[in-house]
Each structure stands twice: as structure tokens, then as C-alpha cells.
Amino acid sequence: MALSNTIATHPPKRVWLAPLIYLLSGGALLGLSTNLAKFAGEMQLSALAFLFWSITGAALILLAVSALRGHLPPISLRSVEYYSVSALLGVAGSNLIFFSAIPHVGAGFVALIITLPPLLTYIGALLLKIEKFQFIRAAGVMSALLGAITLAANKLSSPDANHLWILIALAGPVLLAIGNIYRTLRWPAGVSSGALAPGMLIAAVVILLGIGFLPGFSLRVPTQHHLPIMLIALQALVFAGQFFLLFLLQKSGGPVFLSLLGSVGAVVGVPVAIFLQGEAAPEGLLLGIVLIGTGIFLLNIGKANPLHRNDKIKNNPTKINQT
């Protein structure tokens, strides 16, 4: 039985390097994305329209890259299911919640709550026996979670806090955590990450297009000036890089390590919201960042190849190739 592509192509002493690079790069793009969504709202560009057109652009970019590399998304019942569920959980549903909440709770807060999936993902991975308990990794997840709680608690206690939108926004991390586990368990056998990413984004475009026909929603883009179109183009590039790196990280790092994307995104997104968008700095920001950074470090040094240790999954080559 063959080991995963990551283990086969990276020297043993550096097996951690590629996932770490994917994590830091993808997290930085995620942090940038939340701030671009706030700019879009200030330009009277609805969350749905901004998300739909930028995801469409990202899908076209990744589809073109896949075509040039000869790895077009496969079309089968299994792959279509994978694209659709992954798109609903990790792209259309979660991002529509986040982008809609930003005008009400701020880009900084949304960047913070995206750090919450690690604990949810870790618990789910333990329950489904995708991951075996390791004290160092558990400590890393808890440290990152404590960092997020430290930052988010101050937002919730603020006298002008919009509690309804805060609760709505908190549903986003739940979808992300479920998506992290789903993509690992249902990764189609023999399909590269470069082929899965555009397939998922194309499915997200279809879902968002359907939402656009519902009452109260619109895909219209203001055409009075070019800034909205330029912002959509920039977000499309960010999404293309973000979701391409997401699948690379999913395959090389596993679902729990992947869930730390939000923690890195917060470290990038919160300062951008403060210094470039004029949002107030959350109390406890420094402590929160230290705890989140410690969590990333502990999860990295305790990184395991969990799927290889589960006998039930070992007997399924489809799942072996995900790690």
C-alpha cells in the first residue's frame, strides 16, 4: 500500500515544511479576504454579488490552470457530490455568512471567529477516528482556541455589539469545521488537489447563482465607477490562491492542521482591519496573537499522519491518499 504523495515526495526531516508554507500563505490570503469584503460593502456591493462574481473569477482561473496542467476536474456521481457538499460547507455557505456579517460586526471580528474551527474539527476527527489523541496537538488546538476566545469575548461584551449578527456569524466556523472533515473523508480516489479546487468553486458558483434568484437577493454590480470591478478581480485572485492552497494543505496536513488557516487569517486580518480600515483594536489583542501563534507551533511539532494509524482507514486506499 502506497503512502501519501506528501510523504513520498518530501524528505522525512522536512515533511512539515510544505504544510507550514501552505498554512501561512493560505491564512494570509484568508485574512486579506475578510478585509476586501468590508471594502465591498462600503462600495454598495452586496455580499452575495461580491462573493458570486469573485468566486466565478477564481473558478475560471483555477480551471484554466488545471487545463494547462492536464488535470481537469473529473465528472462522476462521486465527484459531483464532493464538489457540491464541499462548496456548500466551505465556500458558498460559510463565506456568504461571513461576508454578510462583516458590515454589522466588523472585518476584525469575522477574522477572529474564523479561528474557531480547530477545536470543532479536532473533536470531530477524534470521534470519527481520523485522528488519535496526542497531548501536544490537543494543547496546540486549545491554545489557538483560547487566543480566539480572548479576542472574541471583548467583542461580545461591547455595549454596541450586534448580538444577532454575532450569533449568525458564529455559524460560519461550524460549517468550516464540518467541511474540513468531509473533504478528508470523501476525497475522491486518485484525484489531485489541483483538479478538486476548480470543481468545488464551479459548484459554489451554481449554488450562489441559485440564491441570487431568491427574493431579496441580487447579483447586480454597481457600474458607476470601476472600483467594484477592480475589487472583484482582486478578490478572485485571492480566492484562487486561497482555495488552491486549501486543498494542498488538506492533503499534506490533514483536517485539524488545515483548520488553523483561520488562526493565521486572524493574525493578518485583524491588524489590516485596525490600521487600514480604522477599526478599534480589540482588547487583549497581543495575548490572543501569542496564544494563537503558540497553538500553530504546537500543532506543527506534534503533527502526525493520523489516517495511517487507523486500521479501518488503512484498508481504504482512497483515504490513505488524502494525508
XYZ file of N, CA and C in Angstrom, residues 4-266:
789
model
N 1.164 8.409 1.281
C 0.627 9.612 0.651
C 1.677 10.295 -0.209
N 1.201 11.126 -1.130
C 2.100 11.846 -2.028
C 3.062 12.732 -1.262
N 2.580 13.332 -0.161
C 3.436 14.247 0.591
C 4.627 13.517 1.166
N 4.385 12.349 1.741
C 5.468 11.600 2.366
C 6.419 11.043 1.317
N 5.882 10.765 0.138
C 6.726 10.192 -0.901
C 7.624 11.230 -1.556
N 7.220 12.481 -1.533
C 7.952 13.498 -2.287
C 8.775 14.434 -1.428
N 8.633 14.384 -0.116
C 9.389 15.272 0.755
C 10.318 14.463 1.639
N 11.560 14.891 1.830
C 12.444 14.208 2.742
C 11.818 14.153 4.124
N 12.038 13.046 4.891
C 11.405 12.885 6.191
C 11.617 14.060 7.122
N 12.811 14.664 7.116
C 13.101 15.746 8.045
C 12.375 17.030 7.682
N 11.840 17.106 6.461
C 11.183 18.331 6.026
C 9.730 18.094 5.648
N 9.140 17.010 6.136
C 7.758 16.695 5.803
C 6.812 17.768 6.341
N 7.262 18.531 7.354
C 6.442 19.573 7.947
C 6.507 20.885 7.179
N 7.513 21.053 6.310
C 7.771 22.363 5.712
C 6.677 22.777 4.736
N 6.312 21.886 3.819
C 5.293 22.239 2.824
C 3.958 22.583 3.476
N 3.431 21.756 4.406
C 2.175 22.138 5.058
C 2.252 23.481 5.767
N 3.401 23.775 6.385
C 3.544 25.040 7.091
C 3.492 26.216 6.118
N 4.151 26.078 4.966
C 4.123 27.133 3.953
C 2.706 27.332 3.422
N 2.014 26.213 3.156
C 0.630 26.312 2.689
C -0.243 27.003 3.734
N -0.024 26.653 5.007
C -0.818 27.219 6.094
C -0.624 28.729 6.194
N 0.624 29.175 6.210
C 0.908 30.599 6.369
C 0.433 31.407 5.157
N 0.648 30.863 3.964
C 0.230 31.581 2.747
C -1.291 31.633 2.629
N -1.935 30.480 2.825
C -3.393 30.430 2.725
C -4.065 31.262 3.802
N -3.520 31.242 5.020
C -4.076 32.041 6.100
C -3.960 33.528 5.832
N -2.837 33.942 5.257
C -2.656 35.351 4.921
C -3.696 35.802 3.896
N -3.958 34.966 2.898
C -4.970 35.302 1.895
C -6.360 35.347 2.523
N -6.621 34.451 3.461
C -7.909 34.448 4.153
C -8.104 35.738 4.941
N -7.057 36.183 5.638
C -7.144 37.437 6.383
C -7.374 38.626 5.478
N -6.724 38.616 4.312
C -6.925 39.686 3.340
C -8.352 39.672 2.802
N -8.898 38.475 2.590
C -10.232 38.325 2.014
C -11.307 38.979 2.873
N -11.230 38.809 4.189
C -12.246 39.404 5.066
C -12.236 40.927 4.990
N -11.068 41.505 4.815
C -10.976 42.955 4.716
C -11.460 43.472 3.367
N -11.209 42.712 2.310
C -11.722 43.103 1.000
C -13.249 43.098 1.007
N -13.840 42.152 1.758
C -15.301 42.098 1.839
C -15.869 43.357 2.487
N -15.148 43.914 3.453
C -15.629 45.163 4.070
C -15.560 46.319 3.080
N -14.477 46.388 2.294
C -14.378 47.411 1.257
C -15.544 47.296 0.276
N -15.916 46.045 -0.048
C -17.015 45.822 -0.990
C -18.314 46.393 -0.442
N -18.565 46.187 0.850
C -19.775 46.726 1.456
C -19.813 48.235 1.414
N -18.659 48.869 1.588
C -18.591 50.324 1.546
C -18.830 50.864 0.143
N -18.671 50.014 -0.874
C -18.917 50.412 -2.260
C -20.324 50.029 -2.719
N -21.197 49.692 -1.755
C -22.578 49.303 -2.050
C -22.656 48.027 -2.884
N -21.658 47.179 -2.731
C -21.647 45.890 -3.418
C -22.145 44.848 -2.424
N -23.264 44.207 -2.726
C -23.857 43.261 -1.783
C -22.918 42.072 -1.553
N -23.082 41.443 -0.399
C -22.238 40.292 -0.056
C -22.386 39.178 -1.087
N -23.615 38.905 -1.513
C -23.850 37.831 -2.476
C -23.211 38.157 -3.820
N -23.399 39.394 -4.316
C -22.832 39.769 -5.611
C -21.307 39.718 -5.577
N -20.727 40.239 -4.507
C -19.268 40.227 -4.384
C -18.741 38.798 -4.336
N -19.403 37.949 -3.559
C -18.966 36.566 -3.431
C -19.158 35.808 -4.748
N -20.323 35.983 -5.389
C -20.609 35.248 -6.625
C -19.610 35.575 -7.726
N -19.403 36.857 -7.989
C -18.544 37.224 -9.110
C -17.067 36.938 -8.839
N -16.644 37.083 -7.594
C -15.241 36.781 -7.288
C -14.987 35.271 -7.297
N -15.958 34.484 -6.821
C -15.816 33.026 -6.894
C -15.834 32.575 -8.352
N -16.662 33.217 -9.168
C -16.686 32.884 -10.600
C -15.324 33.144 -11.234
N -14.736 34.291 -10.918
C -13.408 34.594 -11.447
C -12.363 33.607 -10.968
N -12.411 33.255 -9.688
C -11.454 32.292 -9.145
C -11.618 30.921 -9.791
N -12.870 30.519 -10.034
C -13.129 29.225 -10.677
C -12.529 29.192 -12.082
N -12.685 30.285 -12.816
C -12.134 30.353 -14.178
C -10.602 30.305 -14.148
N -10.004 30.991 -13.187
C -8.540 30.983 -13.062
C -8.028 29.569 -12.794
N -8.615 28.910 -11.793
C -8.145 27.570 -11.432
C -8.483 26.542 -12.516
N -9.593 26.747 -13.208
C -9.944 25.841 -14.303
C -8.935 25.961 -15.433
N -8.511 27.185 -15.730
C -7.506 27.394 -16.772
C -6.171 26.753 -16.373
N -5.783 26.916 -15.110
C -4.547 26.299 -14.626
C -4.635 24.781 -14.709
N -5.779 24.223 -14.323
C -5.971 22.767 -14.388
C -5.899 22.256 -15.821
N -6.476 23.025 -16.752
C -6.450 22.622 -18.160
C -5.018 22.624 -18.691
N -4.243 23.636 -18.336
C -2.853 23.717 -18.784
C -2.019 22.571 -18.216
N -2.352 22.136 -17.010
C -1.608 21.040 -16.379
C -2.165 19.664 -16.736
N -3.276 19.645 -17.487
C -3.875 18.370 -17.870
C -4.583 17.661 -16.735
N -5.108 18.431 -15.772
C -5.799 17.846 -14.628
C -7.158 18.499 -14.455
N -8.019 18.347 -15.452
C -9.350 18.911 -15.364
C -10.177 18.172 -14.307
N -11.118 18.868 -13.663
C -11.957 18.202 -12.654
C -12.730 17.036 -13.261
N -12.643 15.852 -12.682
C -13.393 14.710 -13.212
C -14.882 14.865 -12.949
N -15.685 14.318 -13.827
C -17.133 14.378 -13.680
C -17.662 12.963 -13.459
N -18.156 12.715 -12.276
C -18.783 11.434 -11.925
C -19.753 11.727 -10.796
N -20.586 10.744 -10.466
C -21.545 10.947 -9.386
C -20.829 11.271 -8.084
N -19.743 10.544 -7.813
C -18.990 10.756 -6.573
C -18.341 12.138 -6.551
N -17.718 12.537 -7.661
C -17.024 13.829 -7.682
C -18.001 14.999 -7.618
N -19.150 14.870 -8.291
C -20.149 15.940 -8.242
C -20.685 16.106 -6.822
N -20.889 14.982 -6.139
C -21.299 15.053 -4.730
C -20.231 15.771 -3.905
N -18.975 15.425 -4.147
C -17.871 16.027 -3.402
C -17.802 17.526 -3.649
N -17.881 17.924 -4.920
C -17.832 19.341 -5.243
C -18.985 20.096 -4.569
N -20.192 19.526 -4.648
C -21.388 20.218 -4.176
C -21.376 20.405 -2.664
N -21.102 19.328 -1.924
C -21.112 19.416 -0.460
C -19.958 20.292 0.019
N -18.776 20.122 -0.577
C -17.624 20.936 -0.202
C -17.892 22.413 -0.467
N -18.538 22.698 -1.602
C -18.841 24.078 -1.959
C -19.837 24.695 -0.989
N -20.857 23.929 -0.612
C -21.876 24.451 0.300
C -21.280 24.755 1.670
N -20.450 23.843 2.184
C -19.904 23.999 3.527
C -18.741 24.989 3.580
N -17.800 24.838 2.659
C -16.551 25.579 2.767
C -16.448 26.832 1.932
N -17.404 27.057 1.023
C -17.301 28.227 0.138
C -18.580 29.060 0.197
N -19.659 28.537 -0.390
C -20.874 29.331 -0.529
C -21.510 29.660 0.819
N -21.778 28.630 1.633
C -22.476 28.852 2.894
C -21.676 29.678 3.886
N -20.463 29.231 4.173
C -19.653 29.901 5.189
C -19.266 31.314 4.773
N -18.826 31.496 3.541
C -18.401 32.831 3.104
C -19.570 33.798 2.969
N -20.737 33.305 2.577
C -21.893 34.183 2.499
C -22.276 34.672 3.894
N -22.165 33.796 4.890
C -22.410 34.201 6.280
C -21.394 35.254 6.708
N -20.114 34.974 6.470
C -19.069 35.905 6.898
C -19.184 37.254 6.201
N -19.341 37.234 4.884
C -19.390 38.482 4.128
C -20.623 39.304 4.493
N -21.744 38.629 4.773
C -22.965 39.339 5.164
C -22.832 39.938 6.556
N -22.071 39.268 7.429
C -21.937 39.723 8.820
C -20.954 40.877 8.969
N -20.002 40.997 8.062
C -18.934 41.997 8.211
C -19.455 43.422 8.393
N -20.451 43.886 7.615
C -20.935 45.259 7.837
C -21.532 45.472 9.231
N -21.957 44.398 9.886
C -22.632 44.505 11.184
C -21.696 44.277 12.363
N -20.664 43.457 12.179
C -19.783 43.122 13.313
C -18.329 43.504 13.069
N -17.996 43.880 11.832
C -16.632 44.300 11.517
C -15.780 43.183 10.947
N -14.833 43.571 10.099
C -13.938 42.601 9.474
C -13.020 41.953 10.500
N -12.616 42.739 11.516
C -11.732 42.196 12.535
C -12.375 41.064 13.306
N -13.651 41.219 13.676
C -14.339 40.166 14.424
C -14.504 38.903 13.592
N -14.869 39.070 12.324
C -15.019 37.898 11.453
C -13.682 37.186 11.291
N -12.610 37.955 11.149
C -11.281 37.340 11.060
C -10.968 36.547 12.323
N -11.481 36.994 13.464
C -11.226 36.307 14.730
C -12.013 35.013 14.843
N -13.294 35.030 14.488
C -14.090 33.822 14.697
C -13.749 32.723 13.696
N -13.062 33.081 12.618
C -12.615 32.036 11.693
C -11.523 31.192 12.347
N -11.034 31.632 13.508
C -10.055 30.816 14.233
C -10.719 29.713 15.045
N -12.041 29.667 15.117
C -12.718 28.706 15.981
C -12.793 27.264 15.460
N -12.728 26.994 14.149
C -12.866 25.611 13.693
C -11.874 24.586 14.247
N -10.638 24.940 14.671
C -9.728 23.881 15.120
C -10.293 22.958 16.191
N -10.923 23.529 17.224
C -11.454 22.682 18.289
C -12.582 21.802 17.766
N -13.480 22.385 16.967
C -14.588 21.615 16.418
C -14.076 20.512 15.496
N -13.083 20.856 14.668
C -12.513 19.862 13.755
C -11.802 18.763 14.529
N -11.058 19.151 15.547
C -10.294 18.181 16.332
C -11.226 17.203 17.038
N -12.313 17.719 17.637
C -13.272 16.839 18.304
C -13.910 15.888 17.302
N -14.308 16.428 16.141
C -14.899 15.574 15.115
C -13.927 14.523 14.611
N -12.665 14.921 14.427
C -11.652 13.976 13.952
C -11.406 12.866 14.965
N -11.439 13.205 16.253
C -11.273 12.188 17.292
C -12.463 11.234 17.313
N -13.674 11.781 17.227
C -14.874 10.950 17.268
C -14.944 9.993 16.082
N -14.505 10.475 14.922
C -14.550 9.646 13.708
C -13.286 8.812 13.527
N -12.361 8.916 14.487
C -11.121 8.153 14.483
C -10.242 8.466 13.279
N -10.365 9.698 12.796
C -9.433 10.164 11.771
C -8.112 10.507 12.438
N -8.190 10.900 13.683
C -7.012 11.354 14.417
C -6.984 10.675 15.774
N -5.804 10.256 16.201
C -5.627 9.722 17.547
C -5.176 10.839 18.473
N -5.623 10.751 19.721
C -5.325 11.807 20.672
C -3.822 11.933 20.897
N -3.331 13.167 20.789
C -1.948 13.486 21.122
C -1.966 14.731 21.998
N -1.275 14.651 23.103
C -1.317 15.755 24.059
C -0.801 17.048 23.444
N 0.294 16.982 22.686
C 0.879 18.205 22.118
C -0.091 18.861 21.139
N -0.700 18.053 20.280
C -1.643 18.604 19.303
C -2.896 19.147 19.990
N -3.360 18.438 21.011
C -4.524 18.909 21.753
C -4.212 20.242 22.436
N -3.001 20.342 22.983
C -2.585 21.598 23.631
C -2.508 22.724 22.614
N -2.050 22.408 21.410
C -1.978 23.419 20.363
C -3.349 23.929 19.970
N -4.297 23.017 19.806
C -5.658 23.417 19.463
C -6.263 24.271 20.573
N -6.069 23.859 21.819
C -6.624 24.607 22.938
C -5.990 25.993 23.057
N -4.697 26.078 22.788
C -4.030 27.374 22.844
C -4.594 28.323 21.797
N -4.754 27.817 20.569
C -5.321 28.643 19.500
C -6.748 29.048 19.828
N -7.518 28.116 20.395
C -8.894 28.414 20.746
C -8.960 29.463 21.856
N -8.091 29.335 22.863
C -8.054 30.329 23.942
C -7.698 31.713 23.410
N -6.810 31.748 22.417
C -6.476 33.023 21.805
C -7.682 33.651 21.141
N -8.452 32.831 20.434
C -9.653 33.348 19.779
C -10.687 33.795 20.796
N -10.860 33.011 21.868
C -11.828 33.362 22.908
C -11.437 34.666 23.596
N -10.146 34.820 23.855
C -9.658 36.051 24.489
C -10.034 37.272 23.677
N -9.900 37.147 22.348
C -10.201 38.277 21.476
C -11.701 38.473 21.286
N -12.435 37.355 21.141
C -13.861 37.444 20.844
C -14.690 37.856 22.057
N -14.256 37.491 23.258
C -15.021 37.811 24.469
C -15.204 39.311 24.626
N -14.178 40.074 24.300
C -14.269 41.523 24.411
C -15.279 42.102 23.428
N -15.359 41.483 22.243
C -16.330 41.946 21.251
C -17.756 41.696 21.732
N -17.977 40.524 22.304
C -19.311 40.178 22.776
C -19.760 41.065 23.940
N -18.815 41.515 24.758
C -19.155 42.328 25.919
C -19.265 43.811 25.593
N -18.986 44.169 24.349
C -19.064 45.571 23.947
C -20.508 46.060 24.010
N -20.752 47.272 24.508
C -22.126 47.776 24.653
C -22.860 47.947 23.327
N -22.127 48.143 22.229
C -22.776 48.322 20.927
C -22.742 47.054 20.082
N -22.501 45.910 20.716
C -22.403 44.649 19.983
C -23.764 44.261 19.398
N -23.771 43.826 18.140
C -24.982 43.334 17.477
C -25.053 41.825 17.709
N -25.759 41.432 18.757
C -25.733 40.031 19.178
C -26.346 39.084 18.146
N -27.365 39.544 17.413
C -27.976 38.686 16.404
C -26.967 38.328 15.325
N -26.265 39.345 14.799
C -25.292 39.081 13.748
C -24.071 38.361 14.287
N -23.767 38.558 15.549
C -22.668 37.796 16.150
C -23.014 36.312 16.155
N -24.253 35.982 16.536
C -24.689 34.576 16.550
C -24.724 33.999 15.141
N -25.214 34.798 14.179
C -25.236 34.320 12.789
C -23.813 34.058 12.302
N -22.904 34.985 12.611
C -21.517 34.833 12.174
C -20.872 33.585 12.763
N -21.257 33.235 13.990
C -20.661 32.070 14.650
C -21.074 30.750 14.000
N -22.105 30.783 13.160
C -22.482 29.562 12.435
C -21.464 29.241 11.345
N -20.747 30.256 10.864
C -19.761 30.031 9.804
C -18.664 29.054 10.188
N -18.021 29.213 11.372
C -16.976 28.263 11.767
C -17.475 26.827 11.885
N -18.740 26.645 12.253
C -19.300 25.293 12.338
C -19.307 24.646 10.953
N -19.749 25.409 9.947
C -19.749 24.883 8.577
C -18.332 24.566 8.114
N -17.380 25.443 8.448
C -15.991 25.213 8.045
C -15.438 23.939 8.663
N -15.728 23.709 9.948
C -15.219 22.520 10.628
C -15.792 21.243 10.015
N -17.102 21.257 9.736
C -17.727 20.094 9.096
C -17.114 19.871 7.719
N -16.878 20.969 6.996
C -16.276 20.854 5.666
C -14.870 20.295 5.712
N -14.082 20.684 6.717
C -12.715 20.168 6.845
C -12.713 18.645 6.943
N -13.608 18.111 7.769
C -13.675 16.660 7.972
C -14.255 15.973 6.740
N -15.302 16.568 6.174
C -15.936 15.959 5.000
C -14.948 15.801 3.850
N -14.185 16.865 3.561
C -13.264 16.792 2.428
C -12.204 15.717 2.628
N -11.792 15.493 3.885
C -10.808 14.448 4.152
C -11.407 13.065 3.950
N -12.595 12.843 4.496
C -13.201 11.511 4.433
C -13.676 11.137 3.028
N -14.078 12.131 2.247
C -14.695 11.838 0.953
C -13.804 12.210 -0.231
N -12.515 12.446 0.011
C -11.601 12.804 -1.082
C -11.650 11.715 -2.159
N -12.027 12.043 -3.403
C -12.112 11.024 -4.454
C -10.758 10.377 -4.740
N -10.751 9.091 -4.883
C -9.505 8.349 -5.082
C -8.808 8.777 -6.369
N -7.498 9.032 -6.254
C -6.673 9.298 -7.418
C -6.854 10.664 -8.044
N -7.570 11.581 -7.395
C -7.806 12.910 -7.960
C -6.904 13.913 -7.256
N -6.225 14.743 -8.034
C -5.287 15.706 -7.460
C -6.020 16.896 -6.855
N -5.320 17.587 -5.954
C -5.892 18.789 -5.356
C -6.136 19.868 -6.404
N -5.274 19.919 -7.430
C -5.429 20.911 -8.480
C -6.683 20.718 -9.303
N -7.217 19.506 -9.328
C -8.459 19.240 -10.053
C -9.685 19.456 -9.175
N -9.543 19.189 -7.879
C -10.688 19.312 -6.979
C -11.046 20.766 -6.697
N -10.048 21.638 -6.587
C -10.308 23.035 -6.238
C -11.227 23.726 -7.249
N -10.952 23.677 -8.572
C -11.871 24.339 -9.504
C -13.243 23.681 -9.534
N -13.287 22.346 -9.357
C -14.582 21.668 -9.328
C -15.447 22.180 -8.187
N -14.842 22.364 -7.008
C -15.576 22.879 -5.859
C -16.054 24.304 -6.104
N -15.209 25.142 -6.703
C -15.599 26.527 -6.940
C -16.700 26.639 -7.992
N -16.659 25.784 -8.998
C -17.729 25.788 -10.006
C -19.057 25.420 -9.347
N -19.035 24.434 -8.454
C -20.251 24.068 -7.724
C -20.735 25.229 -6.864
N -19.801 25.966 -6.259
C -20.175 27.124 -5.433
C -20.835 28.202 -6.284
N -20.349 28.392 -7.507
C -20.947 29.373 -8.414
C -22.402 29.010 -8.696
N -22.651 27.728 -8.933
C -24.026 27.271 -9.218
C -24.931 27.515 -8.004
N -24.431 27.204 -6.806
C -25.223 27.406 -5.583
C -25.534 28.884 -5.383
N -24.517 29.732 -5.525
C -24.716 31.169 -5.324
C -25.630 31.771 -6.398
N -25.538 31.244 -7.616
C -26.428 31.717 -8.682
C -27.875 31.414 -8.325
N -28.118 30.226 -7.785
C -29.470 29.866 -7.364
C -29.982 30.788 -6.269
N -29.110 31.132 -5.316
C -29.507 32.060 -4.252
C -29.851 33.427 -4.823
N -29.143 33.808 -5.880
C -29.370 35.118 -6.487
C -30.766 35.295 -7.060
N -31.464 34.189 -7.366
C -32.818 34.266 -7.899
C -33.878 34.351 -6.798
N -33.455 34.184 -5.536
C -34.407 34.255 -4.436
C -34.786 35.709 -4.156
N -35.999 35.939 -3.633
C -36.418 37.316 -3.310
C -35.486 37.955 -2.279
N -35.158 39.203 -2.500
C -34.310 39.934 -1.569
C -32.828 39.821 -1.846
N -32.445 39.036 -2.845
C -31.035 38.874 -3.187
C -30.785 39.403 -4.591
N -29.575 39.844 -4.831
C -29.228 40.403 -6.138
C -27.762 40.130 -6.450
N -27.489 39.913 -7.723
C -26.116 39.722 -8.201
C -25.613 40.970 -8.931
N -26.345 42.060 -8.809
C -26.010 43.278 -9.548
C -24.739 43.924 -8.994
N -23.911 44.398 -9.907
C -22.673 45.096 -9.545
C -22.802 46.561 -9.947
N -22.565 47.508 -9.024
C -22.625 48.933 -9.386
C -21.640 49.242 -10.508
N -22.088 49.995 -11.500
C -21.243 50.288 -12.673
C -20.922 51.772 -12.807
N -21.207 52.543 -11.745
C -20.930 53.980 -11.827
C -19.431 54.252 -11.930
N -18.622 53.376 -11.349
C -17.175 53.535 -11.446
C -16.539 52.145 -11.481
N -15.223 52.115 -11.686
C -14.535 50.843 -11.905
C -14.067 50.164 -10.622
N -14.149 50.829 -9.484
C -13.613 50.247 -8.256
C -14.254 48.912 -7.874
N -15.587 48.761 -7.953
C -16.166 47.463 -7.610
C -15.639 46.322 -8.477
N -15.487 46.593 -9.782
C -14.983 45.556 -10.683
C -13.529 45.219 -10.357
N -12.747 46.238 -10.051
C -11.348 46.003 -9.680
C -11.251 45.211 -8.370
N -12.147 45.521 -7.448
C -12.154 44.809 -6.173
C -12.549 43.347 -6.367
N -13.524 43.097 -7.231
C -13.933 41.724 -7.546
C -12.775 40.957 -8.173
N -12.053 41.613 -9.098
C -10.916 40.965 -9.755
C -9.834 40.610 -8.739
N -9.569 41.518 -7.800
C -8.573 41.245 -6.767
C -9.024 40.105 -5.863
N -10.300 40.111 -5.465
C -10.819 39.038 -4.612
C -10.787 37.703 -5.347
N -11.012 37.721 -6.662
C -10.952 36.486 -7.450
C -9.552 35.876 -7.386
N -8.530 36.717 -7.500
C -7.150 36.231 -7.391
C -6.872 35.686 -5.994
N -7.380 36.393 -4.969
C -7.189 35.935 -3.593
C -7.871 34.591 -3.379
N -9.101 34.456 -3.842
C -9.829 33.195 -3.698
C -9.125 32.059 -4.443
N -8.628 32.347 -5.657
C -7.952 31.310 -6.432
C -6.757 30.759 -5.668
N -5.940 31.666 -5.126
C -4.798 31.219 -4.336
C -5.212 30.536 -3.052
N -6.206 31.097 -2.384
C -6.649 30.569 -1.094
C -7.168 29.135 -1.206
N -8.032 28.875 -2.179
C -8.626 27.545 -2.277
C -7.675 26.528 -2.904
N -6.755 26.989 -3.751
C -5.728 26.082 -4.257
C -4.839 25.612 -3.107
N -4.433 26.557 -2.256
C -3.604 26.208 -1.099
C -4.386 25.378 -0.091
N -5.686 25.625 0.014
C -6.511 24.857 0.952
C -6.445 23.368 0.647
N -6.563 23.009 -0.633
C -6.542 21.586 -0.984
C -5.148 20.987 -0.826
N -4.111 21.769 -1.123
C -2.756 21.282 -0.891
C -2.530 21.025 0.593
N -3.027 21.932 1.424
C -2.883 21.775 2.866
C -3.740 20.632 3.381
N -4.940 20.470 2.818
C -5.816 19.369 3.220
C -5.127 18.027 3.010
N -4.437 17.893 1.885
C -3.802 16.621 1.553
C -2.542 16.377 2.356
N -1.775 17.434 2.611
C -0.480 17.254 3.269
C -0.542 17.402 4.778
N -1.532 18.148 5.284
C -1.564 18.426 6.715
C -2.694 17.785 7.478
N -3.761 17.338 6.774
C -4.892 16.759 7.467
C -5.888 17.814 7.910
N -7.087 17.388 8.348
C -8.164 18.335 8.642
C -7.911 19.240 9.836
N -7.224 18.745 10.880
C -7.012 19.565 12.071
C -5.992 20.665 11.795
N -4.879 20.307 11.172
C -3.870 21.300 10.825
C -4.457 22.323 9.852
N -5.280 21.848 8.916
C -5.940 22.727 7.958
C -6.795 23.769 8.659
N -7.455 23.369 9.754
C -8.378 24.273 10.429
C -7.673 25.467 11.065
N -6.339 25.420 11.155
C -5.594 26.561 11.701
C -5.454 27.695 10.692
N -5.963 27.500 9.475
C -5.952 28.594 8.496
C -6.589 29.855 9.075
N -7.680 29.656 9.815
C -8.363 30.792 10.399
C -7.528 31.529 11.424
N -6.703 30.781 12.172
C -5.845 31.416 13.167
C -4.821 32.328 12.501
N -4.222 31.835 11.415
C -3.272 32.662 10.671
C -4.006 33.835 10.027
N -5.218 33.562 9.525
C -6.008 34.628 8.924
C -6.305 35.756 9.895
N -6.520 35.397 11.168
C -6.791 36.417 12.184
C -5.563 37.271 12.445
